[in-house]
mmCIF file of C-alpha atoms in Angstrom:
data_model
loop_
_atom_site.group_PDB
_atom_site.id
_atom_site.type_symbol
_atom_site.label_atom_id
_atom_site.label_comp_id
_atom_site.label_asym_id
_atom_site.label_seq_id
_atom_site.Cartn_x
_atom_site.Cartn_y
_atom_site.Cartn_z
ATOM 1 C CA UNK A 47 -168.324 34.656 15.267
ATOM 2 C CA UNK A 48 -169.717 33.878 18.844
ATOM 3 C CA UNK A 49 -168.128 30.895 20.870
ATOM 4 C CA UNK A 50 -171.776 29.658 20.487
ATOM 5 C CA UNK A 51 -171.277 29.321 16.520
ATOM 6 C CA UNK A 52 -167.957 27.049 16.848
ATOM 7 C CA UNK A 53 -169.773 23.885 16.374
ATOM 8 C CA UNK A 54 -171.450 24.803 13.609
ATOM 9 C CA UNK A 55 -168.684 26.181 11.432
ATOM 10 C CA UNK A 56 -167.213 23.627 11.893
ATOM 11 C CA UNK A 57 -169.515 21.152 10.492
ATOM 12 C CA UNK A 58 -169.380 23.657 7.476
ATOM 13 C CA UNK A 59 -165.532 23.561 7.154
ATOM 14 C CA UNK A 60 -165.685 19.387 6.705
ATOM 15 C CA UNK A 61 -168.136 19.855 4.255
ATOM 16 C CA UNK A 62 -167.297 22.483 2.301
ATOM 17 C CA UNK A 63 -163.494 20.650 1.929
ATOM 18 C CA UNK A 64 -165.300 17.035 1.753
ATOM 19 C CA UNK A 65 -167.034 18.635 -0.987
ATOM 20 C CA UNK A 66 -163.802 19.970 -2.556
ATOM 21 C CA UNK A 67 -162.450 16.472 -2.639
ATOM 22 C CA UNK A 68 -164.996 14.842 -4.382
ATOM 23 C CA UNK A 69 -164.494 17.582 -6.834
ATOM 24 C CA UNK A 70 -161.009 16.989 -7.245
ATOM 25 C CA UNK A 71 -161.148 13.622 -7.204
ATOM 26 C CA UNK A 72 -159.715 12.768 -4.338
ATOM 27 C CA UNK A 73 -160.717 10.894 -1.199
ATOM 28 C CA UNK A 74 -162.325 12.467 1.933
ATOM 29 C CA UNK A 75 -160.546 13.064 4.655
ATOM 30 C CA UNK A 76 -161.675 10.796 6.850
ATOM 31 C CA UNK A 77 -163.543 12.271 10.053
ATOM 32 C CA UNK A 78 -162.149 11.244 13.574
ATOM 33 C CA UNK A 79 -162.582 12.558 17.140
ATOM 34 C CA UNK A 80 -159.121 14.127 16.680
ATOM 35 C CA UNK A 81 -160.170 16.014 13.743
ATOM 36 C CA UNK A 82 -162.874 17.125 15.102
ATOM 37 C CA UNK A 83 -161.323 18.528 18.831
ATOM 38 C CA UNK A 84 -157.846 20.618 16.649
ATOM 39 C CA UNK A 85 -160.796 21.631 14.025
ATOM 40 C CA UNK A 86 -163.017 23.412 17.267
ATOM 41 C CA UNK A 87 -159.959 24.653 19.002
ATOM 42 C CA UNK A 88 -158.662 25.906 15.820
ATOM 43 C CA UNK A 89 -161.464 28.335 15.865
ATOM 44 C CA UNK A 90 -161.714 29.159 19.621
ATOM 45 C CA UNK A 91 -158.068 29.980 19.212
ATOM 46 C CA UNK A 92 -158.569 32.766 16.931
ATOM 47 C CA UNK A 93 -162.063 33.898 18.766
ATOM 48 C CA UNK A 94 -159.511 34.237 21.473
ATOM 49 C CA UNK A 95 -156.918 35.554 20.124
ATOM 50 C CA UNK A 96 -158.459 37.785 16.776
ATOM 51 C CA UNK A 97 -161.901 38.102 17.733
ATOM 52 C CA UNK A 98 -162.086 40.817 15.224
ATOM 53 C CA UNK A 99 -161.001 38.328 12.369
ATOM 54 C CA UNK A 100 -163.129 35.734 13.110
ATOM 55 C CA UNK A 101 -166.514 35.415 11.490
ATOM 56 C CA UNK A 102 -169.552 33.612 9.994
ATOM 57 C CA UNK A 103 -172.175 34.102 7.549
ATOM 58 C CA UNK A 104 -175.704 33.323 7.830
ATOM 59 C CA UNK A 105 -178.764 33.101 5.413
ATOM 60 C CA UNK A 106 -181.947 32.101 6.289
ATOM 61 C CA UNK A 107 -180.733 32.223 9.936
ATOM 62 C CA UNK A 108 -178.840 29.422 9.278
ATOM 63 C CA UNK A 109 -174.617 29.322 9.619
ATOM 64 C CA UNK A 110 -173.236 28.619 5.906
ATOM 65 C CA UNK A 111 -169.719 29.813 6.414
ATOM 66 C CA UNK A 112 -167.062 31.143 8.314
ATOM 67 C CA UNK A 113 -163.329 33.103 8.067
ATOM 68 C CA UNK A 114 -160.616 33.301 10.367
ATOM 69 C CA UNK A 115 -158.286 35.420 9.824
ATOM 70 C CA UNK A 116 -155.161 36.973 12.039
ATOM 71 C CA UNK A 117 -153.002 39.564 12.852
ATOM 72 C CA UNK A 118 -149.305 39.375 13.979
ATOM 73 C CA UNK A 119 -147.573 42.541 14.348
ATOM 74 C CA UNK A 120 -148.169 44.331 10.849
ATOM 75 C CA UNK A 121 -148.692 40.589 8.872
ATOM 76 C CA UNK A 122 -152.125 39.791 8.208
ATOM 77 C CA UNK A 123 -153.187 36.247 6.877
ATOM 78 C CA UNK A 124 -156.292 33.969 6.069
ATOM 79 C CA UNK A 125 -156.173 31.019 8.059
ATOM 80 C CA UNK A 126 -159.391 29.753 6.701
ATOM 81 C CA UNK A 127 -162.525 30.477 4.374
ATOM 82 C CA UNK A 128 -165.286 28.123 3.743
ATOM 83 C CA UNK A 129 -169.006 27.768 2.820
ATOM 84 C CA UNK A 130 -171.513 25.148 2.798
ATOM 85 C CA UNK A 131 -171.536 23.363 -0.742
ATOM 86 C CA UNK A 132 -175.290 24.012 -0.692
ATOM 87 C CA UNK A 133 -174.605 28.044 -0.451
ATOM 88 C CA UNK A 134 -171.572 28.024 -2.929
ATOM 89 C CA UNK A 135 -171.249 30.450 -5.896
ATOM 90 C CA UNK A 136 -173.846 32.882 -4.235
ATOM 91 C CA UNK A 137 -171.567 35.593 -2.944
ATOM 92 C CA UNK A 138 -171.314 34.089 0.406
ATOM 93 C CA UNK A 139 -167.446 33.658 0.010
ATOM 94 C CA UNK A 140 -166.757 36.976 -1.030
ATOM 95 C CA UNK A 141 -168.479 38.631 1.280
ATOM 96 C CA UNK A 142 -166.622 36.672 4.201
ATOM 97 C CA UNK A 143 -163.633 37.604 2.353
ATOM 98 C CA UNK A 144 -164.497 41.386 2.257
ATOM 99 C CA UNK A 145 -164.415 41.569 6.118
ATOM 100 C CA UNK A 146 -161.744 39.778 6.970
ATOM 101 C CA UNK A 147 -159.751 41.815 4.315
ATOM 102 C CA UNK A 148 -161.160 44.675 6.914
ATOM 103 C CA UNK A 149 -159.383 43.303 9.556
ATOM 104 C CA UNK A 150 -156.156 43.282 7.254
ATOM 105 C CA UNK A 151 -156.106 47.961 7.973
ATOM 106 C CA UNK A 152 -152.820 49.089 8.798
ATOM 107 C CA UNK A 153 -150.511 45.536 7.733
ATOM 108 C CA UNK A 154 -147.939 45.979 5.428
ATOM 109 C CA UNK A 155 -148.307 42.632 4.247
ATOM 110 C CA UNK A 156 -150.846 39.999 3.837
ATOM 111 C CA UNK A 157 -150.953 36.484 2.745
ATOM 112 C CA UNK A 158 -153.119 33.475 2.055
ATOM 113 C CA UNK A 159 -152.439 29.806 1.175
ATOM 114 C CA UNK A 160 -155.788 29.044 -1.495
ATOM 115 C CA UNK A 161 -157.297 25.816 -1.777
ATOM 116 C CA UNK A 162 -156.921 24.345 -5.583
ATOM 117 C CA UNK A 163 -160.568 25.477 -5.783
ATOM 118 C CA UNK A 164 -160.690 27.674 -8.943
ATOM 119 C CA UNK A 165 -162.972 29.699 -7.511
ATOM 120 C CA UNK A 166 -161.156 30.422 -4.392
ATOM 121 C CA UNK A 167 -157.835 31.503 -6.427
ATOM 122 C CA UNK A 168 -159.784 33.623 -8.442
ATOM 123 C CA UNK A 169 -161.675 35.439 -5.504
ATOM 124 C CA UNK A 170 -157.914 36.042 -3.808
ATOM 125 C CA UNK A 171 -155.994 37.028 -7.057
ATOM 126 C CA UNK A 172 -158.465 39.782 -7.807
ATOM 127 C CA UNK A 173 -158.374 41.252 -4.149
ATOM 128 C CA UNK A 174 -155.239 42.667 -5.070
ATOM 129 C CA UNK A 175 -152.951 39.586 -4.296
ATOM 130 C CA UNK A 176 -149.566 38.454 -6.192
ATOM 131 C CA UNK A 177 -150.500 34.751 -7.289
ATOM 132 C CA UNK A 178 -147.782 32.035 -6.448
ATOM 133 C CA UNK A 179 -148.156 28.694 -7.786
ATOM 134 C CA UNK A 180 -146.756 25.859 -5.397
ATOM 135 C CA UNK A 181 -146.597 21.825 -5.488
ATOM 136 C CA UNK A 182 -147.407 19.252 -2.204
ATOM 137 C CA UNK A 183 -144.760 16.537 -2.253
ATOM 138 C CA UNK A 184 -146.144 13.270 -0.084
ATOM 139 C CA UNK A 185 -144.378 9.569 0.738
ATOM 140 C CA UNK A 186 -142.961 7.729 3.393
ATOM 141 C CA UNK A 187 -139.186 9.893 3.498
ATOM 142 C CA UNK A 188 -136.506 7.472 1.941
ATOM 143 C CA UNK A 189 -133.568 8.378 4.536
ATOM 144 C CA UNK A 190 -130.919 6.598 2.888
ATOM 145 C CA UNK A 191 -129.679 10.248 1.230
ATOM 146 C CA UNK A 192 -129.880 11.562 4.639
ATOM 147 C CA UNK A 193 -126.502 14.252 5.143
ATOM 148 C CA UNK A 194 -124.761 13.575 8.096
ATOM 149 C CA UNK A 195 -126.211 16.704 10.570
ATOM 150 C CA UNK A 196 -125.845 16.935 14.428
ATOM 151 C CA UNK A 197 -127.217 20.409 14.604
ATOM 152 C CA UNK A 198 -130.352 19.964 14.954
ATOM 153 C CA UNK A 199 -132.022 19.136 18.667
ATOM 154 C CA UNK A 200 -135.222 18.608 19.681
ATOM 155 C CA UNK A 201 -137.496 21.851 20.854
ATOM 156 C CA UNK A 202 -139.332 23.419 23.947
ATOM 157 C CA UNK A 203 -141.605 25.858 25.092
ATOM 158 C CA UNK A 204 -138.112 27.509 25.816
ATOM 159 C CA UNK A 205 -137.399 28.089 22.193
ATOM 160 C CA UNK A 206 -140.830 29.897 21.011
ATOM 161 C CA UNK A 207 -138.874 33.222 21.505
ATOM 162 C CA UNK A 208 -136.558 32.039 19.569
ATOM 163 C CA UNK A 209 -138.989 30.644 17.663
ATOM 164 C CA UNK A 210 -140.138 34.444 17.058
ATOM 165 C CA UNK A 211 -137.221 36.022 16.611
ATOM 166 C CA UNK A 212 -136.402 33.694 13.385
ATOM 167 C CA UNK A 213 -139.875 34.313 12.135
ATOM 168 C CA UNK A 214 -139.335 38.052 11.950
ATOM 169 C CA UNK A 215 -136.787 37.501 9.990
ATOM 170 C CA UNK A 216 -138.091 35.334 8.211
ATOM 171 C CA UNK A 217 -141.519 36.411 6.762
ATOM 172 C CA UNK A 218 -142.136 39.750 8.307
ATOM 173 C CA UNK A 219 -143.853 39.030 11.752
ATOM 174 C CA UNK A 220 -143.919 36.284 14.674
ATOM 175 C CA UNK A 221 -146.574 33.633 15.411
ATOM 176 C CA UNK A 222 -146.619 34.186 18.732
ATOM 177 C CA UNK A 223 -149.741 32.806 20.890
ATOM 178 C CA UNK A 224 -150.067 30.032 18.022
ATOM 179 C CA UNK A 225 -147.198 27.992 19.040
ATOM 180 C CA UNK A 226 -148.871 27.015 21.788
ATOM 181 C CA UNK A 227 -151.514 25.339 20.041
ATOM 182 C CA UNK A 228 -148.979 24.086 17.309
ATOM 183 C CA UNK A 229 -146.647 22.172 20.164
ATOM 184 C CA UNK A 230 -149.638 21.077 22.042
ATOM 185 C CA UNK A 231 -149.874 18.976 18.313
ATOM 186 C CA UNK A 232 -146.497 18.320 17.041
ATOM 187 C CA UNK A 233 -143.103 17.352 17.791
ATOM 188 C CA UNK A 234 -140.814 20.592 17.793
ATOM 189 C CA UNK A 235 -136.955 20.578 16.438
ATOM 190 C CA UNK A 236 -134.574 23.808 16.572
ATOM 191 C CA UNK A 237 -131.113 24.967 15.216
ATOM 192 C CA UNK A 238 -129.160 27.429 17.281
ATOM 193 C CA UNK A 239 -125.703 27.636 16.410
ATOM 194 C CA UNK A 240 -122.902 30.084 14.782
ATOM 195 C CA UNK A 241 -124.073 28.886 11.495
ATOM 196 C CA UNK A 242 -127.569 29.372 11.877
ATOM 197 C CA UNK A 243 -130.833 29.619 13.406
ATOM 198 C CA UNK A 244 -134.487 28.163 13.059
ATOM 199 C CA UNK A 245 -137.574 25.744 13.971
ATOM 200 C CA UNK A 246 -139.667 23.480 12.453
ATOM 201 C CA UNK A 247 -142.604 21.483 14.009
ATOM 202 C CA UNK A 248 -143.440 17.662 12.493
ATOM 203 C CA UNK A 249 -147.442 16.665 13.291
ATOM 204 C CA UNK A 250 -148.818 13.310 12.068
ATOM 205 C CA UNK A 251 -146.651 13.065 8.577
ATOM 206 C CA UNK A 252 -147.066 16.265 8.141
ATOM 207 C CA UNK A 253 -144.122 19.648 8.000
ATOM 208 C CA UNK A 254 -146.478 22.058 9.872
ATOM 209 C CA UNK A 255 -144.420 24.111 9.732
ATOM 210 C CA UNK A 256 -140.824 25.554 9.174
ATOM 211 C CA UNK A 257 -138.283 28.922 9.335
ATOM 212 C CA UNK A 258 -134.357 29.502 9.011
ATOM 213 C CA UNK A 259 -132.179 31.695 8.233
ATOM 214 C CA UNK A 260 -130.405 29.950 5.826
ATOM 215 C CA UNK A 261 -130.970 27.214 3.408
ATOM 216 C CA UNK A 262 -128.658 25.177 4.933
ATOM 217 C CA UNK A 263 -130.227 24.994 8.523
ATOM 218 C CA UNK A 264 -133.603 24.523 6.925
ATOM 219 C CA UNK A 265 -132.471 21.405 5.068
ATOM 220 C CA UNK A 266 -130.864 20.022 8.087
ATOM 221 C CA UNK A 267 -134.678 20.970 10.167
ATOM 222 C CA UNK A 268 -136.463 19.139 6.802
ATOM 223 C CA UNK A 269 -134.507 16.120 7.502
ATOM 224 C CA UNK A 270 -135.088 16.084 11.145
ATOM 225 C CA UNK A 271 -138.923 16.270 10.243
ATOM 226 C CA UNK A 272 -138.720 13.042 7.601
ATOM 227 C CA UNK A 273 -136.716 11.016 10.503
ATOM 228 C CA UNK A 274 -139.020 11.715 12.886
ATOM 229 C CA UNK A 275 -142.142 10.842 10.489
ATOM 230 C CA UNK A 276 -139.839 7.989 8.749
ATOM 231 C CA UNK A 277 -139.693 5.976 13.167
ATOM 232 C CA UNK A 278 -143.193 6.881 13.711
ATOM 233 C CA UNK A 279 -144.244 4.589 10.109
ATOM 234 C CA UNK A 280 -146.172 7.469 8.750
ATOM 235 C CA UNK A 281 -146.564 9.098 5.503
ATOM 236 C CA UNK A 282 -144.730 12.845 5.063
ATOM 237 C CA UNK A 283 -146.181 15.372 3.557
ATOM 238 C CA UNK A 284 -144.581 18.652 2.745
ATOM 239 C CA UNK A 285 -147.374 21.278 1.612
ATOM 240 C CA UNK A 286 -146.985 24.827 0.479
ATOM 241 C CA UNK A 287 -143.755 24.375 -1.529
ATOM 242 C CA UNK A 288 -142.742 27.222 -4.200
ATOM 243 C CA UNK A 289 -140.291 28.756 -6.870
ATOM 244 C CA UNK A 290 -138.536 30.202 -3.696
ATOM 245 C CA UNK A 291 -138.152 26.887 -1.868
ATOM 246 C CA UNK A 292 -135.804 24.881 -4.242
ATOM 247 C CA UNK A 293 -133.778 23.707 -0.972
ATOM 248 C CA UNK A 294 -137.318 21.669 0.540
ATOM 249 C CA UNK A 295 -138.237 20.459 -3.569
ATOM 250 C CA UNK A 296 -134.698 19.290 -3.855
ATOM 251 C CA UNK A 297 -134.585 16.943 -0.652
ATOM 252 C CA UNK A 298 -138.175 15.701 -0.895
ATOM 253 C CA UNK A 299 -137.154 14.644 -3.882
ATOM 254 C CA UNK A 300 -133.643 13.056 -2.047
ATOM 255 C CA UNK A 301 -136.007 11.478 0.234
ATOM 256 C CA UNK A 302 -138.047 9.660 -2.906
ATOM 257 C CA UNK A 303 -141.377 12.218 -2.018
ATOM 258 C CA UNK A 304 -143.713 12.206 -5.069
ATOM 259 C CA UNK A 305 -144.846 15.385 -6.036
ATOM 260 C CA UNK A 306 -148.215 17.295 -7.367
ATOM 261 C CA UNK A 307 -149.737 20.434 -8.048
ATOM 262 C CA UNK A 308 -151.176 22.372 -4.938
ATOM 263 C CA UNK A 309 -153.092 24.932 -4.261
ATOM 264 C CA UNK A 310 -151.112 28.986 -4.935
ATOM 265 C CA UNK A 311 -149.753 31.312 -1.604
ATOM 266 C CA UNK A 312 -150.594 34.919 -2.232
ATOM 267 C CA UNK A 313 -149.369 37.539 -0.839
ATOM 268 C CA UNK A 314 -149.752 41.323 -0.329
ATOM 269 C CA UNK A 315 -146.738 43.569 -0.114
ATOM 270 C CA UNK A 316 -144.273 40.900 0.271
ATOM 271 C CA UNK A 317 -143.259 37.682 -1.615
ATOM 272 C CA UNK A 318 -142.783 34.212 -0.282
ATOM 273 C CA UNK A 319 -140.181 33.575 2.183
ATOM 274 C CA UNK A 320 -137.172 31.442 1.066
ATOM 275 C CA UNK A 321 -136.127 29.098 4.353
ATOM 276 C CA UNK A 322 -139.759 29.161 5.234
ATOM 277 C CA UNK A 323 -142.372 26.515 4.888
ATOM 278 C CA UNK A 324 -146.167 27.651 5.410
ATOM 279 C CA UNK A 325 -148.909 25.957 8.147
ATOM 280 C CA UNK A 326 -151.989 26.167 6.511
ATOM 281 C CA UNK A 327 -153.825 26.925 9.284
ATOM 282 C CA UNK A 328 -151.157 29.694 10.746
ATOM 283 C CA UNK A 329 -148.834 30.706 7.637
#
């Protein structure tokens, strides 16, 4: 991928998951200049920052898909895969998928949060990845079951090493340059105390993303996440939640959150992180 091809892929990336909608059913995501600007910086981050992740496929000399993948220490994960609906089921997909595996060389372990598309999970489960299953849970938070919690403060560029430090623990490897690009979209909220450490970021309803060492402190950073989406009058959505995460299922559903099937996490040498909840776009 060339900063010239940004654009372009994407254009592919709305359609190929406007596609996936309609497929499942579900309504488009609706298109807005705000989209549009995280989608292309999304992608310039990782030209940036894992140029040698980060690449497109072209037939016909036309763009029809693109992967980004990263590195971050020895953890290697697929931040995003997608092909034109037009240029589906051809081998385009796996052969994206083949080279950003390549990138993948010397990481102990590797993970990927799949789309529900069948063909997707199938592509990833047979690259020699352990298949997860996981559930979304989505509603405006109910508060009233809200524990009484005065450990949790708000968060700063101060905190990212922090920030790190908790993610090495955590799933294996830091996310580094990303925050930057996370906080310049979300609200961020930290622990740091004798009973515990961790982070979460809350952007437009949605958990971005989460890590503690405990279960208790990342209950008390969920919470902090539905009261902050609960005064802004927005819907939460907590994605990426597994077996391991009983502590997130059982206060979504304390804070009246309905919840659905999702796509599966899998992962390479490794298994899903307990006090840990998943961005899609940076795991």
């Amino acid at each position: 991928m060339t900063a010239a091809d940004v654009d372009v892929a994407v254009d592919v990336q709305l359609r190929a998951f406007a596609d996936l909608d309609r497929r499942s059913g579900d309504a488009p995501t609706n298109v807005t200049d705000t989209l549009l600007t995280r989608a292309g910086a999304r992608h310039r981050h990782f030209l940036d920052n894992d140029p040698l992740g980060s690449w497109v496929a072209v037939l016909d000399d036309r763009l029809v898909g693109s992967a980004l993948a990263l590195r971050r220490e020895r953890l290697w994960g697929l931040s995003l895969l997608a092909v034109d609906p037009d240029a589906q089921s051809g081998g385009v997909g796996r052969k994206l998928l083949t080279v950003a595996l390549e990138y993948a060389d010397g990481c102990d372990r590797a993970v990927i949060e799949s789309s529900p598309d069948p063909r997707a999970i199938r592509a990833y489960a047979t690259s020699g990845f352990a298949l997860f299953p996981q559930v979304v849970a989505s509603g405006v938070p109910d508060l009233s079951a809200r524990p009484t919690n005065r450990r949790v403060r708000e968060g700063s560029e101060s905190d990212i090493e922090l920030a790190d430090d908790v993610d090495r623990l955590v799933r294996g490897a830091p996310h580094g340059p990303d925050h930057a690009l996370i906080a310049h979209w979300g609200a961020m909220f930290v622990v740091d105390d004798s009973d515990g450490r961790g982070y979460a970021y809350a952007r437009d309803g949605d958990v971005y993303l989460l890590a503690a060492t405990d279960d208790a402190t990342a209950t008390a950073l969920l919470w902090r996440c539905f009261a902050h989406i609960h005064a802004s009058a927005q819907t939460a959505v907590v994605s990426h939640l597994n077996a391991e995460q009983q502590w997130a299922i059982s206060a979504c559903f304390a804070a009246r959150l309905a919840v659905k099937p999702d796509g599966p996490v899998l992962w390479r040498g490794a298994t899903p992180p307990r006090a840990y909840l998943a961005s899609g776009a940076f795991l």
